[in-house]
Amino acid sequence: MTIIGVITRGKYGNRLIETLHQYSDFTVKTASLPARLPHFLDEPEEFVKRLDINPDVFNADTIITYSLHPDITPVIARMAGQAGVSSLIVPGGSSRAPLVELDRISSEYGIHIEVDEICCTLPEKEETAPYSSVFGLPEFEVSTKNGYISDVRVLKGAPCGSTWKMAEKLIGTTVEDAPAKAGLLIQQYPCRAVRGQLGGIHDSAELHKKAMEKALKTLSEK
């Protein structure tokens, strides 16, 4: 039995919990942080102690924390290491997670820490498996009929659930248009990745486009 711990902050992390329940057989344990937190903390350990985080969330194989705070994330990483958690995944990018400090914690406690810029870039690794064998860098198997997509099987997908929603809406698309439409559909889903000219949602769209191209190429080579 694989146990995944999810630490939410406000709305962040709730969609992951829904996706875990819907598309995996993992046991899910949760804890929540307030949506509003001070920007700077002089004594982050004492502050986190006062938050009274549900200790059961640390009885997990892998924890995903949406603390999104450079002072609080290391405290949670240390708590996870002390509890014997195997791996910690930190969505939200390096700007909200001090990498040097996290590296020290990883070495001290032997916990693998993965900082993920956007949720669907996590590669499959032994240290983060089995979570990363289901969620992360998108991967599909497709079927076609008379030049149209007839089925899309999601092998791995974004933890927000967008990959599975995209797969449903891609049925009936021409094979030629499928990669571009895959990227477009991901951008239409209310993903919380950053919008803008570069990065964020556009990286997610490009990943799904390339995953569809790869799936179609694999199909043509059979």
mmCIF file of C-alpha atoms in Angstrom:
data_model
loop_
_atom_site.group_PDB
_atom_site.id
_atom_site.type_symbol
_atom_site.label_atom_id
_atom_site.label_comp_id
_atom_site.label_asym_id
_atom_site.label_seq_id
_atom_site.Cartn_x
_atom_site.Cartn_y
_atom_site.Cartn_z
ATOM 1 C CA MET A 1 0.000 0.000 0.000
ATOM 2 C CA THR A 2 1.442 3.336 -1.075
ATOM 3 C CA ILE A 3 0.673 6.327 1.121
ATOM 4 C CA ILE A 4 0.838 9.836 -0.326
ATOM 5 C CA GLY A 5 0.765 12.842 1.978
ATOM 6 C CA VAL A 6 -0.492 16.150 0.602
ATOM 7 C CA ILE A 7 -0.016 19.455 2.395
ATOM 8 C CA THR A 8 -2.360 22.056 0.929
ATOM 9 C CA ARG A 9 -2.350 25.814 1.203
ATOM 10 C CA GLY A 10 -5.666 27.458 0.512
ATOM 11 C CA LYS A 11 -6.826 26.225 -2.892
ATOM 12 C CA TYR A 12 -3.411 24.841 -3.834
ATOM 13 C CA GLY A 13 -3.227 21.059 -3.607
ATOM 14 C CA ASN A 14 -6.963 20.390 -3.529
ATOM 15 C CA ARG A 15 -7.049 19.366 -7.169
ATOM 16 C CA LEU A 16 -4.164 16.963 -6.613
ATOM 17 C CA ILE A 17 -6.128 15.268 -3.845
ATOM 18 C CA GLU A 18 -9.119 14.858 -6.171
ATOM 19 C CA THR A 19 -6.901 13.429 -8.923
ATOM 20 C CA LEU A 20 -5.193 11.009 -6.550
ATOM 21 C CA HIS A 21 -8.560 9.630 -5.496
ATOM 22 C CA GLN A 22 -9.858 9.439 -9.059
ATOM 23 C CA TYR A 23 -6.880 8.034 -10.959
ATOM 24 C CA SER A 24 -4.840 6.055 -8.434
ATOM 25 C CA ASP A 25 -5.247 3.484 -5.699
ATOM 26 C CA PHE A 26 -2.883 5.307 -3.328
ATOM 27 C CA THR A 27 -3.918 5.993 0.231
ATOM 28 C CA VAL A 28 -4.042 9.773 0.712
ATOM 29 C CA LYS A 29 -3.346 11.651 3.937
ATOM 30 C CA THR A 30 -3.752 15.412 4.097
ATOM 31 C CA ALA A 31 -2.917 18.481 6.129
ATOM 32 C CA SER A 32 -3.624 22.133 5.416
ATOM 33 C CA LEU A 33 -1.821 25.442 5.799
ATOM 34 C CA PRO A 34 -3.546 28.856 5.879
ATOM 35 C CA ALA A 35 -3.890 30.563 2.520
ATOM 36 C CA ARG A 36 -2.410 33.770 3.953
ATOM 37 C CA LEU A 37 1.036 33.572 5.523
ATOM 38 C CA PRO A 38 3.577 36.261 6.479
ATOM 39 C CA HIS A 39 6.121 36.935 3.734
ATOM 40 C CA PHE A 40 9.054 36.647 6.134
ATOM 41 C CA LEU A 41 9.433 34.553 9.279
ATOM 42 C CA ASP A 42 12.130 35.135 11.895
ATOM 43 C CA GLU A 43 11.426 31.813 13.628
ATOM 44 C CA PRO A 44 9.816 29.516 11.048
ATOM 45 C CA GLU A 45 10.056 26.385 13.226
ATOM 46 C CA GLU A 46 8.061 28.025 16.021
ATOM 47 C CA PHE A 47 5.577 29.418 13.512
ATOM 48 C CA VAL A 48 4.988 26.001 11.930
ATOM 49 C CA LYS A 49 4.647 24.440 15.377
ATOM 50 C CA ARG A 50 1.817 26.880 16.137
ATOM 51 C CA LEU A 51 0.093 25.871 12.891
ATOM 52 C CA ASP A 52 -0.402 22.418 14.432
ATOM 53 C CA ILE A 53 -0.076 20.513 11.142
ATOM 54 C CA ASN A 54 -1.851 17.148 11.168
ATOM 55 C CA PRO A 55 1.006 14.775 12.145
ATOM 56 C CA ASP A 56 -0.623 11.857 10.321
ATOM 57 C CA VAL A 57 0.393 13.419 6.988
ATOM 58 C CA PHE A 58 4.010 12.505 7.798
ATOM 59 C CA ASN A 59 3.142 8.797 7.947
ATOM 60 C CA ALA A 60 3.615 8.613 4.182
ATOM 61 C CA ASP A 61 5.973 7.251 1.549
ATOM 62 C CA THR A 62 5.958 10.492 -0.435
ATOM 63 C CA ILE A 63 4.768 13.954 0.574
ATOM 64 C CA ILE A 64 3.780 16.716 -1.838
ATOM 65 C CA THR A 65 3.798 20.102 -0.131
ATOM 66 C CA TYR A 66 2.114 23.190 -1.525
ATOM 67 C CA SER A 67 3.527 25.393 1.228
ATOM 68 C CA LEU A 68 4.825 27.779 -1.471
ATOM 69 C CA HIS A 69 6.936 29.609 1.096
ATOM 70 C CA PRO A 70 10.766 29.793 1.292
ATOM 71 C CA ASP A 71 10.779 29.710 5.127
ATOM 72 C CA ILE A 72 8.103 27.092 5.724
ATOM 73 C CA THR A 73 9.062 24.564 3.029
ATOM 74 C CA PRO A 74 12.426 23.687 4.665
ATOM 75 C CA VAL A 75 10.700 23.175 8.022
ATOM 76 C CA ILE A 76 8.270 20.741 6.425
ATOM 77 C CA ALA A 77 11.166 19.018 4.632
ATOM 78 C CA ARG A 78 12.978 18.568 7.947
ATOM 79 C CA MET A 79 9.837 17.223 9.631
ATOM 80 C CA ALA A 80 9.372 14.771 6.757
ATOM 81 C CA GLY A 81 13.004 13.652 7.023
ATOM 82 C CA GLN A 82 12.726 13.158 10.771
ATOM 83 C CA ALA A 83 9.582 11.084 10.240
ATOM 84 C CA GLY A 84 11.357 8.781 7.791
ATOM 85 C CA VAL A 85 9.468 9.871 4.665
ATOM 86 C CA SER A 86 11.249 8.574 1.533
ATOM 87 C CA SER A 87 10.677 11.532 -0.757
ATOM 88 C CA LEU A 88 9.323 15.075 -0.761
ATOM 89 C CA ILE A 89 8.004 16.814 -3.870
ATOM 90 C CA VAL A 90 7.845 20.609 -3.869
ATOM 91 C CA PRO A 91 5.718 22.091 -6.677
ATOM 92 C CA GLY A 92 5.986 25.795 -7.346
ATOM 93 C CA GLY A 93 9.583 26.207 -8.406
ATOM 94 C CA SER A 94 12.896 27.157 -6.856
ATOM 95 C CA SER A 95 11.820 30.734 -6.056
ATOM 96 C CA ARG A 96 9.638 29.340 -3.267
ATOM 97 C CA ALA A 97 12.036 26.653 -2.093
ATOM 98 C CA PRO A 98 15.631 27.463 -1.017
ATOM 99 C CA LEU A 99 17.594 24.779 -2.861
ATOM 100 C CA VAL A 100 20.818 24.959 -0.825
ATOM 101 C CA GLU A 101 18.950 24.452 2.442
ATOM 102 C CA LEU A 102 16.843 21.651 0.974
ATOM 103 C CA ASP A 103 20.013 19.927 -0.237
ATOM 104 C CA ARG A 104 21.405 20.031 3.308
ATOM 105 C CA ILE A 105 18.202 18.555 4.706
ATOM 106 C CA SER A 106 18.221 15.849 2.027
ATOM 107 C CA SER A 107 21.785 14.857 2.929
ATOM 108 C CA GLU A 108 21.166 14.987 6.676
ATOM 109 C CA TYR A 109 18.043 12.823 6.698
ATOM 110 C CA GLY A 110 18.431 10.763 3.530
ATOM 111 C CA ILE A 111 15.174 12.058 2.087
ATOM 112 C CA HIS A 112 14.965 12.626 -1.669
ATOM 113 C CA ILE A 113 13.676 16.133 -2.408
ATOM 114 C CA GLU A 114 12.380 17.063 -5.859
ATOM 115 C CA VAL A 115 11.584 20.704 -6.672
ATOM 116 C CA ASP A 116 9.157 20.800 -9.597
ATOM 117 C CA GLU A 117 8.713 24.033 -11.559
ATOM 118 C CA ILE A 118 5.285 22.950 -12.794
ATOM 119 C CA CYS A 119 3.393 19.877 -11.657
ATOM 120 C CA CYS A 120 3.549 18.004 -14.970
ATOM 121 C CA THR A 121 7.338 18.126 -15.386
ATOM 122 C CA LEU A 122 8.172 15.532 -12.739
ATOM 123 C CA PRO A 123 10.166 12.730 -14.385
ATOM 124 C CA GLU A 124 9.693 9.133 -13.323
ATOM 125 C CA LYS A 125 12.363 8.275 -10.773
ATOM 126 C CA GLU A 126 13.005 5.371 -8.453
ATOM 127 C CA GLU A 127 13.165 7.780 -5.493
ATOM 128 C CA THR A 128 9.700 9.222 -6.098
ATOM 129 C CA ALA A 129 8.013 6.041 -7.336
ATOM 130 C CA PRO A 130 5.309 4.868 -7.374
ATOM 131 C CA TYR A 131 3.837 8.407 -7.309
ATOM 132 C CA SER A 132 5.937 9.518 -10.300
ATOM 133 C CA SER A 133 4.940 6.428 -12.287
ATOM 134 C CA VAL A 134 1.365 7.763 -12.363
ATOM 135 C CA PHE A 135 1.722 11.543 -12.118
ATOM 136 C CA GLY A 136 4.180 13.873 -13.800
ATOM 137 C CA LEU A 137 5.662 14.065 -17.294
ATOM 138 C CA PRO A 138 2.702 13.154 -19.580
ATOM 139 C CA GLU A 139 2.671 9.894 -21.511
ATOM 140 C CA PHE A 140 -0.091 8.398 -23.688
ATOM 141 C CA GLU A 141 -1.108 5.449 -25.779
ATOM 142 C CA VAL A 142 -3.439 6.317 -28.656
ATOM 143 C CA SER A 143 -5.676 4.454 -31.055
ATOM 144 C CA THR A 144 -6.815 5.781 -34.416
ATOM 145 C CA LYS A 145 -9.497 4.915 -36.938
ATOM 146 C CA ASN A 146 -9.793 6.301 -40.465
ATOM 147 C CA GLY A 147 -7.383 9.132 -39.677
ATOM 148 C CA TYR A 148 -9.074 10.199 -36.425
ATOM 149 C CA ILE A 149 -8.197 9.689 -32.765
ATOM 150 C CA SER A 150 -10.476 6.956 -31.451
ATOM 151 C CA ASP A 151 -8.997 6.515 -27.979
ATOM 152 C CA VAL A 152 -6.363 8.070 -25.719
ATOM 153 C CA ARG A 153 -5.068 6.084 -22.775
ATOM 154 C CA VAL A 154 -3.236 8.189 -20.194
ATOM 155 C CA LEU A 155 -0.202 6.309 -18.857
ATOM 156 C CA LYS A 156 1.053 9.297 -16.863
ATOM 157 C CA GLY A 157 -0.533 12.685 -16.400
ATOM 158 C CA ALA A 158 -0.521 16.015 -14.646
ATOM 159 C CA PRO A 159 -1.572 15.787 -10.990
ATOM 160 C CA CYS A 160 -4.120 18.554 -11.526
ATOM 161 C CA GLY A 161 -6.088 16.133 -13.735
ATOM 162 C CA SER A 162 -5.747 18.188 -16.906
ATOM 163 C CA THR A 163 -4.198 15.315 -18.898
ATOM 164 C CA TRP A 164 -7.231 13.085 -18.404
ATOM 165 C CA LYS A 165 -9.630 15.921 -19.303
ATOM 166 C CA MET A 166 -7.607 16.600 -22.450
ATOM 167 C CA ALA A 167 -7.680 12.916 -23.403
ATOM 168 C CA GLU A 168 -11.482 12.844 -23.249
ATOM 169 C CA LYS A 169 -11.855 15.898 -25.480
ATOM 170 C CA LEU A 170 -9.278 14.725 -28.027
ATOM 171 C CA ILE A 171 -11.449 11.857 -29.276
ATOM 172 C CA GLY A 172 -12.609 12.536 -32.838
ATOM 173 C CA THR A 173 -9.714 14.872 -33.662
ATOM 174 C CA THR A 174 -7.801 14.229 -36.855
ATOM 175 C CA VAL A 175 -4.421 12.592 -36.367
ATOM 176 C CA GLU A 176 -2.760 15.564 -38.054
ATOM 177 C CA ASP A 177 -4.311 18.068 -35.634
ATOM 178 C CA ALA A 178 -4.023 15.974 -32.457
ATOM 179 C CA PRO A 179 -0.665 17.264 -31.098
ATOM 180 C CA ALA A 180 -1.554 20.934 -31.486
ATOM 181 C CA LYS A 181 -5.020 20.390 -30.052
ATOM 182 C CA ALA A 182 -3.555 18.522 -27.083
ATOM 183 C CA GLY A 183 -1.478 21.599 -26.229
ATOM 184 C CA LEU A 184 -4.453 23.906 -26.756
ATOM 185 C CA LEU A 185 -6.774 21.863 -24.546
ATOM 186 C CA ILE A 186 -4.258 21.910 -21.697
ATOM 187 C CA GLN A 187 -4.176 25.712 -21.839
ATOM 188 C CA GLN A 188 -7.973 25.856 -21.694
ATOM 189 C CA TYR A 189 -8.074 23.759 -18.536
ATOM 190 C CA PRO A 190 -8.017 25.969 -15.421
ATOM 191 C CA CYS A 191 -4.473 24.943 -14.517
ATOM 192 C CA ARG A 192 -2.844 27.146 -11.901
ATOM 193 C CA ALA A 193 0.510 27.245 -13.655
ATOM 194 C CA VAL A 194 1.693 30.758 -14.397
ATOM 195 C CA ARG A 195 0.278 32.461 -17.490
ATOM 196 C CA GLY A 196 2.509 34.667 -19.620
ATOM 197 C CA GLN A 197 4.673 34.617 -22.702
ATOM 198 C CA LEU A 198 7.157 32.077 -21.352
ATOM 199 C CA GLY A 199 7.081 29.151 -18.951
ATOM 200 C CA GLY A 200 4.204 28.004 -16.820
ATOM 201 C CA ILE A 201 1.136 26.904 -18.749
ATOM 202 C CA HIS A 202 3.020 27.148 -22.057
ATOM 203 C CA ASP A 203 5.577 24.604 -20.869
ATOM 204 C CA SER A 204 2.727 22.288 -19.880
ATOM 205 C CA ALA A 205 1.126 22.730 -23.299
ATOM 206 C CA GLU A 206 4.403 21.947 -25.055
ATOM 207 C CA LEU A 207 4.932 18.822 -22.939
ATOM 208 C CA HIS A 208 1.483 17.481 -23.857
ATOM 209 C CA LYS A 209 1.977 18.333 -27.525
ATOM 210 C CA LYS A 210 5.273 16.422 -27.603
ATOM 211 C CA ALA A 211 3.771 13.502 -25.676
ATOM 212 C CA MET A 212 1.020 13.208 -28.287
ATOM 213 C CA GLU A 213 3.543 13.386 -31.119
ATOM 214 C CA LYS A 214 5.540 10.601 -29.456
ATOM 215 C CA ALA A 215 2.439 8.433 -28.967
ATOM 216 C CA LEU A 216 1.453 8.830 -32.629
ATOM 217 C CA LYS A 217 4.979 8.051 -33.796
ATOM 218 C CA THR A 218 5.028 4.913 -31.641
ATOM 219 C CA LEU A 219 1.701 3.882 -33.126
ATOM 220 C CA SER A 220 2.920 4.361 -36.700
ATOM 221 C CA GLU A 221 6.013 2.249 -36.025
ATOM 222 C CA LYS A 222 4.025 -0.786 -34.834
#
